[in-house]
Amino acid sequence: MIGGTGRIDNRERFFQVESPFVQKLASDLKAKDVMTYNVITLAVDQKVKQAKEIMRLKKISGLPIIDEKNRVVGIISIDDIIRWLEEQDPEGEIGRYMTRNVVTVREDQLIIEILKMFKRYKYGRFPVVNNENVLTGIITPGDVLIKFLHILEEHMSSRSPELVRKKVKGFEKDLKFDNRKLVKLSFEIEGGDLSQAGEASSQLKSILAKSGRYSDDFLRKVAIVSYEAEVNVVIHAYRGVMTAFISPDFVKIVVADEGPGIVDIELALQPGWSTASEQVRELGFGAGMGLYNMKRWADDLMIESVPGKGTIITAIIYNRKGEG
Amino acid sequence: MKIKDLLDLLPLKVVVNGDLEREITGGCVSDLLSHVMARGKDGNVWITIQSHQNIVAVASLLNFSAIIVAGGVEIDDKTIEKAKKEGINILTIDEDIYQVAGKLYSLGI
């Protein structure tokens, strides 16, 4: 669905699914396609300190607790560990501290439903169970995002021969529209390569400008939004892909990266807030205006991010007649 | 006023001659690229002390009439190369940003 002019103001829409591609993915995939299978589990009579050590060593933030028949009876998370620490009970057993009301999902449950559950419950993970209620896996928002990124990458490399690291030479003259189809252009963005920052957005802008279909105001908005999204990938992520879906009436820019993600989207949208390094700031980047600029100039902006995994930014800019 | 007219009025050095016939629509002063992205307008001259190649991308995206690199800052070779390719005017001046901006303002820009 393309449409709607509301802007993202907070993380309420964190998992709101609007892009048709993402929507299709979320409706096609099931928990078992995405979940982690090798789940580390503990039993109620084991010590909390064991759970703490496992969580520290494996860098995980929650462990399902199972009974002798592999059924989930609880979950122990960082919050429970903190409670245990406060009680100063070094030999305390898991049974006393774990959370008992565990929300589980079924193996064949659709990802779109699970995403909605993440939004509703605000939990970091759901244990996955089969029809006999036996634990078979665990799923986090990060698992979903990684799966989406992989599919997106495959989708792009198989479907768009114009995926470019090199220049999109000669494409200008081909920017002819079939009313039912969007022209799609993809650009790879290398993380950390500051010297190349702005290349992809410059190319996109010049292609759009050469078509002669767009107002100056529209081109400026596209330039700002694509530039900021590109610079974010260069500064913060390992790599990313910017894809522009171009129609005579709008451009939709989707920038997906593998990177550290955004821990607090609402905070990151505040002007002046930045996690950029000193080195990056000396070059005049990292002013903390990137997401704010995107929000200001895009007609519709959606940010999906999972800390430690990556971020997908989707922005739509409409080419309104009579402006510019 | 055009960029070439400015050359007669201020001690500017032309480092890259993109198109000196460009008309100046106003000015923009900042070293933070995102601030420039947010505020810069088509045809503006941009006064900065940043001299690395990313300034060319910003000027090109916003269609600036010129970049004036102030404070006697040297321009990187890569910046020059890129500006030539993109047709972006780059001028340098020994005076500080404050003085340059003040002079441009008093010239009616």
Short mmCIF file of C-alpha atoms in Angstrom, two decimals:
data_model
loop_
_atom_site.label_atom_id
_atom_site.label_comp_id
_atom_site.label_asym_id
_atom_site.label_seq_id
_atom_site.Cartn_x
_atom_site.Cartn_y
_atom_site.Cartn_z
CA MET A 1 0.00 0.00 0.00
CA ILE A 2 1.34 3.37 -0.95
CA GLY A 3 -0.39 6.31 0.55
CA GLY A 4 -1.07 7.97 3.81
CA THR A 5 0.77 11.09 4.72
CA GLY A 6 1.17 10.61 8.45
CA ARG A 7 4.66 10.95 9.80
CA ILE A 8 6.39 8.76 12.33
CA ASP A 9 6.50 10.52 15.65
CA ASN A 10 7.30 7.75 18.07
CA ARG A 11 8.07 4.11 18.28
CA GLU A 12 4.41 3.16 18.41
CA ARG A 13 4.73 2.36 14.72
CA PHE A 14 7.94 0.45 15.25
CA PHE A 15 6.53 -2.72 13.82
CA GLN A 16 3.81 -1.28 11.69
CA VAL A 17 4.04 -2.99 8.35
CA GLU A 18 3.26 -0.81 5.36
CA SER A 19 5.58 -1.65 2.52
CA PRO A 20 3.88 -4.17 0.21
CA PHE A 21 7.05 -6.21 0.00
CA VAL A 22 7.45 -6.41 3.76
CA GLN A 23 3.73 -7.07 4.17
CA LYS A 24 3.91 -9.99 1.77
CA LEU A 25 6.97 -11.37 3.53
CA ALA A 26 5.35 -11.09 6.92
CA SER A 27 2.27 -12.93 5.69
CA ASP A 28 4.21 -15.68 3.90
CA LEU A 29 6.67 -16.54 6.62
CA LYS A 30 5.95 -18.56 9.73
CA ALA A 31 7.74 -18.74 13.06
CA LYS A 32 9.53 -21.95 12.07
CA ASP A 33 11.06 -20.22 9.01
CA VAL A 34 12.68 -17.56 11.14
CA MET A 35 13.22 -18.88 14.67
CA THR A 36 16.46 -20.03 16.25
CA TYR A 37 16.30 -23.80 16.72
CA ASN A 38 19.10 -24.49 19.17
CA VAL A 39 17.64 -22.99 22.29
CA ILE A 40 19.58 -22.96 25.52
CA THR A 41 17.21 -23.90 28.35
CA LEU A 42 17.39 -24.43 32.10
CA ALA A 43 15.19 -26.12 34.70
CA VAL A 44 13.42 -24.59 37.71
CA ASP A 45 15.77 -26.20 40.23
CA GLN A 46 18.92 -24.81 38.64
CA LYS A 47 20.64 -21.73 40.07
CA VAL A 48 20.03 -18.21 38.89
CA LYS A 49 23.78 -17.65 38.87
CA GLN A 50 24.05 -20.32 36.15
CA ALA A 51 21.46 -18.49 34.08
CA LYS A 52 23.36 -15.25 34.60
CA GLU A 53 26.64 -16.80 33.43
CA ILE A 54 25.06 -18.33 30.33
CA MET A 55 23.39 -15.04 29.43
CA ARG A 56 26.66 -13.18 29.89
CA LEU A 57 28.77 -15.63 27.88
CA LYS A 58 26.26 -16.16 25.08
CA LYS A 59 25.22 -12.48 25.02
CA ILE A 60 21.54 -13.32 25.26
CA SER A 61 18.94 -11.56 27.34
CA GLY A 62 16.46 -14.31 28.17
CA LEU A 63 16.31 -18.09 28.70
CA PRO A 64 13.24 -20.35 28.59
CA ILE A 65 12.79 -22.61 31.63
CA ILE A 66 11.39 -26.07 30.85
CA ASP A 67 10.04 -29.08 32.71
CA GLU A 68 11.12 -32.71 32.23
CA LYS A 69 8.86 -32.99 29.16
CA ASN A 70 10.40 -29.94 27.47
CA ARG A 71 7.32 -27.82 28.10
CA VAL A 72 7.87 -24.14 28.85
CA VAL A 73 7.12 -23.31 32.47
CA GLY A 74 8.79 -19.92 32.68
CA ILE A 75 11.35 -17.55 31.30
CA ILE A 76 14.21 -15.78 32.97
CA SER A 77 15.26 -12.40 31.66
CA ILE A 78 17.58 -9.56 32.64
CA ASP A 79 14.80 -8.05 34.77
CA ASP A 80 14.55 -11.26 36.80
CA ILE A 81 18.34 -11.37 37.19
CA ILE A 82 18.28 -7.82 38.54
CA ARG A 83 15.62 -8.79 41.06
CA TRP A 84 17.75 -11.76 42.13
CA LEU A 85 20.81 -9.50 42.53
CA GLU A 86 18.81 -7.11 44.68
CA GLU A 87 17.76 -9.96 46.98
CA GLN A 88 21.42 -10.90 47.55
CA ASP A 89 20.61 -14.58 47.22
CA PRO A 90 23.69 -16.13 45.55
CA GLU A 91 22.37 -19.71 45.71
CA GLY A 92 18.82 -18.78 44.66
CA GLU A 93 16.97 -21.17 42.38
CA ILE A 94 15.46 -20.17 39.07
CA GLY A 95 11.98 -21.30 40.12
CA ARG A 96 11.79 -18.48 42.63
CA TYR A 97 12.80 -15.67 40.29
CA MET A 98 11.59 -16.63 36.80
CA THR A 99 8.56 -15.08 35.13
CA ARG A 100 5.78 -17.66 35.02
CA ASN A 101 3.25 -16.10 32.67
CA VAL A 102 5.10 -16.86 29.49
CA VAL A 103 3.67 -15.81 26.16
CA THR A 104 4.57 -18.47 23.59
CA VAL A 105 3.92 -18.68 19.85
CA ARG A 106 3.26 -21.73 17.71
CA GLU A 107 5.65 -22.95 15.02
CA ASP A 108 3.15 -22.32 12.26
CA GLN A 109 2.09 -18.88 13.47
CA LEU A 110 2.49 -16.12 10.85
CA ILE A 111 5.29 -13.61 11.30
CA ILE A 112 2.87 -10.74 10.85
CA GLU A 113 0.94 -11.90 13.92
CA ILE A 114 4.15 -12.35 15.87
CA LEU A 115 5.34 -8.86 14.96
CA LYS A 116 2.07 -7.49 16.28
CA MET A 117 2.57 -9.47 19.48
CA PHE A 118 6.05 -7.99 19.91
CA LYS A 119 4.46 -4.59 19.62
CA ARG A 120 1.68 -5.41 22.07
CA TYR A 121 3.67 -7.21 24.77
CA LYS A 122 6.96 -5.36 24.40
CA TYR A 123 8.87 -8.58 25.20
CA GLY A 124 12.26 -9.18 23.65
CA ARG A 125 11.57 -12.82 22.68
CA PHE A 126 8.89 -15.50 22.48
CA PRO A 127 9.53 -19.21 23.00
CA VAL A 128 8.14 -21.22 20.06
CA VAL A 129 6.21 -24.43 20.77
CA ASN A 130 4.70 -27.27 18.70
CA ASN A 131 1.19 -28.66 18.98
CA GLU A 132 2.13 -30.65 22.09
CA ASN A 133 3.33 -27.45 23.75
CA VAL A 134 6.91 -28.69 23.57
CA LEU A 135 9.58 -26.03 23.12
CA THR A 136 11.12 -26.15 19.62
CA GLY A 137 12.69 -22.72 19.20
CA ILE A 138 12.86 -19.08 20.18
CA ILE A 139 12.15 -15.95 18.15
CA THR A 140 13.28 -12.33 18.56
CA PRO A 141 12.55 -9.21 16.46
CA GLY A 142 16.19 -9.46 15.35
CA ASP A 143 15.60 -12.92 13.83
CA VAL A 144 12.73 -11.48 11.80
CA LEU A 145 14.72 -8.49 10.58
CA ILE A 146 17.73 -10.59 9.56
CA LYS A 147 15.46 -12.94 7.61
CA PHE A 148 13.84 -9.96 5.88
CA LEU A 149 17.24 -8.50 5.02
CA HIS A 150 18.40 -11.77 3.48
CA ILE A 151 15.26 -12.15 1.44
CA LEU A 152 15.45 -8.51 0.40
CA GLU A 153 19.03 -8.99 -0.76
CA GLU A 154 18.16 -12.11 -2.76
CA HIS A 155 15.15 -10.35 -4.19
CA MET A 156 17.27 -7.43 -5.32
CA SER A 157 20.14 -9.41 -6.79
CA SER A 158 17.81 -11.71 -8.74
CA ARG A 159 15.31 -9.16 -9.91
CA SER A 160 17.28 -6.02 -10.65
CA PRO A 161 20.09 -6.29 -13.16
CA GLU A 162 20.64 -2.57 -12.71
CA LEU A 163 21.87 -3.05 -9.14
CA VAL A 164 24.87 -0.82 -9.22
CA ARG A 165 28.18 -0.34 -7.68
CA LYS A 166 29.28 1.15 -10.96
CA LYS A 167 27.50 4.12 -12.50
CA VAL A 168 23.97 3.85 -13.77
CA LYS A 169 25.14 5.09 -17.12
CA GLY A 170 22.62 5.40 -19.88
CA PHE A 171 19.74 4.76 -17.56
CA GLU A 172 18.49 8.34 -17.78
CA LYS A 173 17.00 7.88 -21.19
CA ASP A 174 15.22 4.75 -20.01
CA LEU A 175 13.30 6.48 -17.28
CA LYS A 176 10.03 5.98 -19.12
CA PHE A 177 7.02 5.06 -17.14
CA ASP A 178 4.52 2.38 -17.66
CA ASN A 179 1.66 3.57 -15.51
CA ARG A 180 1.31 0.28 -13.72
CA LYS A 181 4.94 -0.25 -12.97
CA LEU A 182 7.48 1.51 -10.81
CA VAL A 183 10.95 2.05 -12.13
CA LYS A 184 13.33 0.52 -9.61
CA LEU A 185 16.92 1.55 -9.03
CA SER A 186 19.24 0.09 -6.43
CA PHE A 187 22.54 1.35 -5.10
CA GLU A 188 24.94 -0.45 -2.84
CA ILE A 189 26.30 1.60 0.03
CA GLU A 190 29.56 0.65 1.69
CA GLY A 191 29.72 1.34 5.42
CA GLY A 192 32.63 3.41 6.68
CA ASP A 193 33.62 4.81 3.30
CA LEU A 194 33.07 8.50 4.01
CA SER A 195 34.68 9.56 0.75
CA GLN A 196 31.79 7.96 -1.15
CA ALA A 197 29.02 9.40 1.03
CA GLY A 198 26.47 11.11 -1.19
CA GLU A 199 27.35 9.20 -4.39
CA ALA A 200 24.14 7.17 -4.47
CA SER A 201 21.88 10.13 -3.69
CA SER A 202 23.70 12.30 -6.26
CA GLN A 203 23.12 9.68 -8.93
CA LEU A 204 19.50 9.28 -7.97
CA LYS A 205 18.93 13.01 -8.07
CA SER A 206 20.59 13.48 -11.44
CA ILE A 207 18.59 10.64 -12.99
CA LEU A 208 15.34 12.15 -11.68
CA ALA A 209 16.36 15.67 -12.76
CA LYS A 210 17.19 14.52 -16.30
CA SER A 211 13.72 13.06 -16.74
CA GLY A 212 12.35 16.61 -16.52
CA ARG A 213 9.21 15.38 -14.77
CA TYR A 214 9.79 16.69 -11.30
CA SER A 215 9.60 20.06 -9.58
CA ASP A 216 12.73 21.58 -8.03
CA ASP A 217 11.08 21.38 -4.64
CA PHE A 218 10.49 17.67 -5.08
CA LEU A 219 14.06 17.06 -6.23
CA ARG A 220 15.38 18.93 -3.21
CA LYS A 221 13.30 16.82 -0.83
CA VAL A 222 14.45 13.60 -2.50
CA ALA A 223 18.05 14.81 -2.35
CA ILE A 224 17.89 15.62 1.37
CA VAL A 225 16.12 12.42 2.38
CA SER A 226 18.26 10.08 0.28
CA TYR A 227 21.46 11.85 1.29
CA GLU A 228 20.73 11.59 5.00
CA ALA A 229 19.72 7.94 4.72
CA GLU A 230 22.87 7.17 2.75
CA VAL A 231 25.14 9.06 5.15
CA ASN A 232 23.58 7.17 8.08
CA VAL A 233 24.56 3.87 6.49
CA VAL A 234 28.08 5.11 5.76
CA ILE A 235 28.60 6.43 9.28
CA HIS A 236 26.87 3.78 11.35
CA ALA A 237 26.39 0.52 9.43
CA TYR A 238 28.56 -2.15 7.82
CA ARG A 239 26.77 -2.09 4.49
CA GLY A 240 23.43 -1.28 3.01
CA VAL A 241 21.32 -1.04 -0.10
CA MET A 242 19.32 1.99 -1.17
CA THR A 243 16.45 1.21 -3.50
CA ALA A 244 14.36 3.90 -5.14
CA PHE A 245 10.93 3.03 -6.52
CA ILE A 246 10.19 5.77 -8.99
CA SER A 247 6.85 6.81 -10.41
CA PRO A 248 5.76 10.08 -12.03
CA ASP A 249 3.89 10.97 -8.83
CA PHE A 250 6.22 9.89 -6.06
CA VAL A 251 9.52 8.31 -5.17
CA LYS A 252 9.79 5.72 -2.46
CA ILE A 253 13.25 5.27 -0.99
CA VAL A 254 14.03 2.13 0.98
CA VAL A 255 17.39 1.96 2.70
CA ALA A 256 18.17 -1.35 4.41
CA ASP A 257 21.38 -1.84 6.31
CA GLU A 258 23.22 -4.36 8.40
CA GLY A 259 24.48 -2.45 11.38
CA PRO A 260 24.06 -1.66 15.03
CA GLY A 261 20.42 -0.62 14.66
CA ILE A 262 18.76 2.20 16.57
CA VAL A 263 18.14 1.54 20.25
CA ASP A 264 15.65 4.36 20.80
CA ILE A 265 14.05 5.66 17.63
CA GLU A 266 12.18 8.45 19.37
CA LEU A 267 15.43 9.75 20.84
CA ALA A 268 17.28 9.38 17.54
CA LEU A 269 14.65 11.56 15.87
CA GLN A 270 15.48 14.46 18.19
CA PRO A 271 17.54 17.13 16.45
CA GLY A 272 21.10 17.20 17.77
CA TRP A 273 21.12 13.64 19.10
CA SER A 274 23.92 11.55 17.61
CA THR A 275 26.14 8.56 18.32
CA ALA A 276 28.69 9.48 15.64
CA SER A 277 32.40 9.32 16.50
CA GLU A 278 34.60 12.38 17.01
CA GLN A 279 36.43 11.59 13.80
CA VAL A 280 33.19 11.61 11.84
CA ARG A 281 32.05 14.83 13.52
CA GLU A 282 35.25 16.65 12.57
CA LEU A 283 34.27 16.15 8.95
CA GLY A 284 30.98 17.89 9.61
CA PHE A 285 28.87 14.75 9.86
CA GLY A 286 27.10 13.44 12.92
CA ALA A 287 25.32 16.68 13.75
CA GLY A 288 22.35 14.64 14.87
CA MET A 289 20.18 16.13 12.15
CA GLY A 290 19.94 13.12 9.83
CA LEU A 291 16.74 11.40 10.92
CA TYR A 292 15.25 14.74 11.85
CA ASN A 293 15.87 16.05 8.34
CA MET A 294 14.34 12.92 6.84
CA LYS A 295 11.27 13.24 9.03
CA ARG A 296 10.93 16.88 8.10
CA TRP A 297 11.22 16.47 4.33
CA ALA A 298 9.65 13.07 3.65
CA ASP A 299 5.88 12.91 3.28
CA ASP A 300 5.88 9.55 4.97
CA LEU A 301 8.69 7.98 6.94
CA MET A 302 8.88 4.55 8.50
CA ILE A 303 11.79 3.32 10.57
CA GLU A 304 12.17 -0.33 11.49
CA SER A 305 15.21 -1.22 13.51
CA VAL A 306 16.51 -3.96 15.71
CA PRO A 307 19.51 -3.16 17.88
CA GLY A 308 22.50 -5.26 16.94
CA LYS A 309 21.00 -6.30 13.62
CA GLY A 310 20.08 -3.48 11.31
CA THR A 311 17.70 -0.80 10.20
CA ILE A 312 15.24 -0.37 7.34
CA ILE A 313 14.15 3.16 6.52
CA THR A 314 11.30 3.72 4.11
CA ALA A 315 10.53 7.25 2.94
CA ILE A 316 7.99 8.48 0.43
CA ILE A 317 8.09 11.87 -1.25
CA TYR A 318 5.20 13.00 -3.45
CA ASN A 319 5.66 15.11 -6.55
CA ARG A 320 2.86 17.57 -5.96
CA LYS A 321 1.79 19.67 -8.89
CA GLY A 322 2.04 23.41 -8.47
CA GLU A 323 4.82 23.30 -5.93
CA GLY A 324 8.45 24.30 -6.33
CA MET B 1 24.77 38.86 -8.89
CA LYS B 2 26.82 36.18 -10.60
CA ILE B 3 29.80 34.28 -9.19
CA LYS B 4 32.14 36.00 -11.66
CA ASP B 5 31.00 39.42 -10.36
CA LEU B 6 31.98 38.34 -6.86
CA LEU B 7 35.56 37.77 -8.01
CA ASP B 8 35.97 41.49 -8.68
CA LEU B 9 34.66 42.44 -5.24
CA LEU B 10 36.43 40.02 -2.88
CA PRO B 11 39.97 38.54 -2.81
CA LEU B 12 38.73 35.10 -3.86
CA LYS B 13 40.81 32.47 -5.59
CA VAL B 14 39.11 30.17 -8.09
CA VAL B 15 40.16 26.61 -7.29
CA VAL B 16 37.57 24.90 -9.47
CA ASN B 17 35.81 26.71 -12.28
CA GLY B 18 32.52 24.90 -12.69
CA ASP B 19 30.37 27.64 -14.16
CA LEU B 20 31.17 31.18 -13.09
CA GLU B 21 28.03 32.45 -14.81
CA ARG B 22 25.89 30.96 -12.02
CA GLU B 23 23.48 33.42 -10.42
CA ILE B 24 23.71 33.76 -6.61
CA THR B 25 20.37 33.43 -4.85
CA GLY B 26 21.57 33.79 -1.27
CA GLY B 27 24.03 32.37 1.19
CA CYS B 28 24.43 29.62 3.69
CA VAL B 29 27.06 29.29 6.45
CA SER B 30 27.77 26.11 8.41
CA ASP B 31 30.33 23.36 8.81
CA LEU B 32 27.76 20.73 9.73
CA LEU B 33 26.68 19.02 6.53
CA SER B 34 23.23 18.09 7.75
CA HIS B 35 22.50 21.67 8.76
CA VAL B 36 23.50 22.75 5.28
CA MET B 37 21.31 20.02 3.76
CA ALA B 38 18.37 21.26 5.82
CA ARG B 39 18.80 24.98 5.13
CA GLY B 40 20.69 25.42 1.87
CA LYS B 41 18.68 26.48 -1.18
CA ASP B 42 19.16 26.24 -4.92
CA GLY B 43 21.75 28.76 -6.13
CA ASN B 44 23.14 29.61 -2.67
CA VAL B 45 26.81 30.21 -2.00
CA TRP B 46 27.98 28.11 0.88
CA ILE B 47 30.73 29.40 3.14
CA THR B 48 32.52 26.74 5.17
CA ILE B 49 35.91 25.62 6.42
CA GLN B 50 35.26 21.99 5.49
CA SER B 51 37.37 21.05 2.50
CA HIS B 52 37.00 17.28 2.12
CA GLN B 53 35.24 15.77 -0.86
CA ASN B 54 31.86 15.38 0.81
CA ILE B 55 31.24 19.11 0.43
CA VAL B 56 30.97 18.52 -3.32
CA ALA B 57 28.17 15.98 -2.86
CA VAL B 58 26.24 18.41 -0.67
CA ALA B 59 26.74 21.33 -3.08
CA SER B 60 25.76 19.18 -6.02
CA LEU B 61 22.62 17.80 -4.34
CA LEU B 62 21.46 21.28 -3.39
CA ASN B 63 22.61 22.83 -6.65
CA PHE B 64 24.67 25.54 -4.95
CA SER B 65 26.17 28.27 -7.11
CA ALA B 66 29.55 27.95 -5.33
CA ILE B 67 31.39 26.74 -2.26
CA ILE B 68 33.59 29.34 -0.62
CA VAL B 69 36.15 27.67 1.62
CA ALA B 70 37.25 30.38 4.04
CA GLY B 71 39.99 30.81 6.63
CA GLY B 72 42.85 30.01 4.25
CA VAL B 73 42.00 26.29 4.32
CA GLU B 74 43.64 24.20 1.60
CA ILE B 75 41.40 22.07 -0.62
CA ASP B 76 42.07 18.31 -0.91
CA ASP B 77 43.03 17.09 -4.39
CA LYS B 78 40.17 14.61 -4.31
CA THR B 79 37.72 17.42 -3.60
CA ILE B 80 39.04 19.35 -6.60
CA GLU B 81 38.81 16.30 -8.82
CA LYS B 82 35.25 15.60 -7.78
CA ALA B 83 34.15 19.23 -8.09
CA LYS B 84 35.53 19.35 -11.65
CA LYS B 85 33.54 16.26 -12.50
CA GLU B 86 30.35 17.66 -10.99
CA GLY B 87 30.88 21.19 -12.30
CA ILE B 88 30.83 22.79 -8.85
CA ASN B 89 32.56 26.16 -8.36
CA ILE B 90 35.04 26.13 -5.48
CA LEU B 91 36.56 29.40 -4.32
CA THR B 92 38.97 29.96 -1.46
CA ILE B 93 39.68 33.04 0.61
CA ASP B 94 42.09 33.81 3.46
CA GLU B 95 39.55 35.77 5.49
CA ASP B 96 37.46 34.07 8.16
CA ILE B 97 33.92 32.86 7.65
CA TYR B 98 32.58 35.75 9.72
CA GLN B 99 34.21 38.39 7.55
CA VAL B 100 33.27 36.71 4.29
CA ALA B 101 29.64 36.29 5.33
CA GLY B 102 29.50 39.90 6.50
CA LYS B 103 30.87 41.17 3.21
CA LEU B 104 28.52 39.07 1.11
CA TYR B 105 25.60 40.25 3.20
CA SER B 106 26.55 43.88 2.78
CA LEU B 107 26.78 43.28 -0.99
CA GLY B 108 23.08 42.44 -0.86
CA ILE B 109 23.43 38.66 -1.10
#
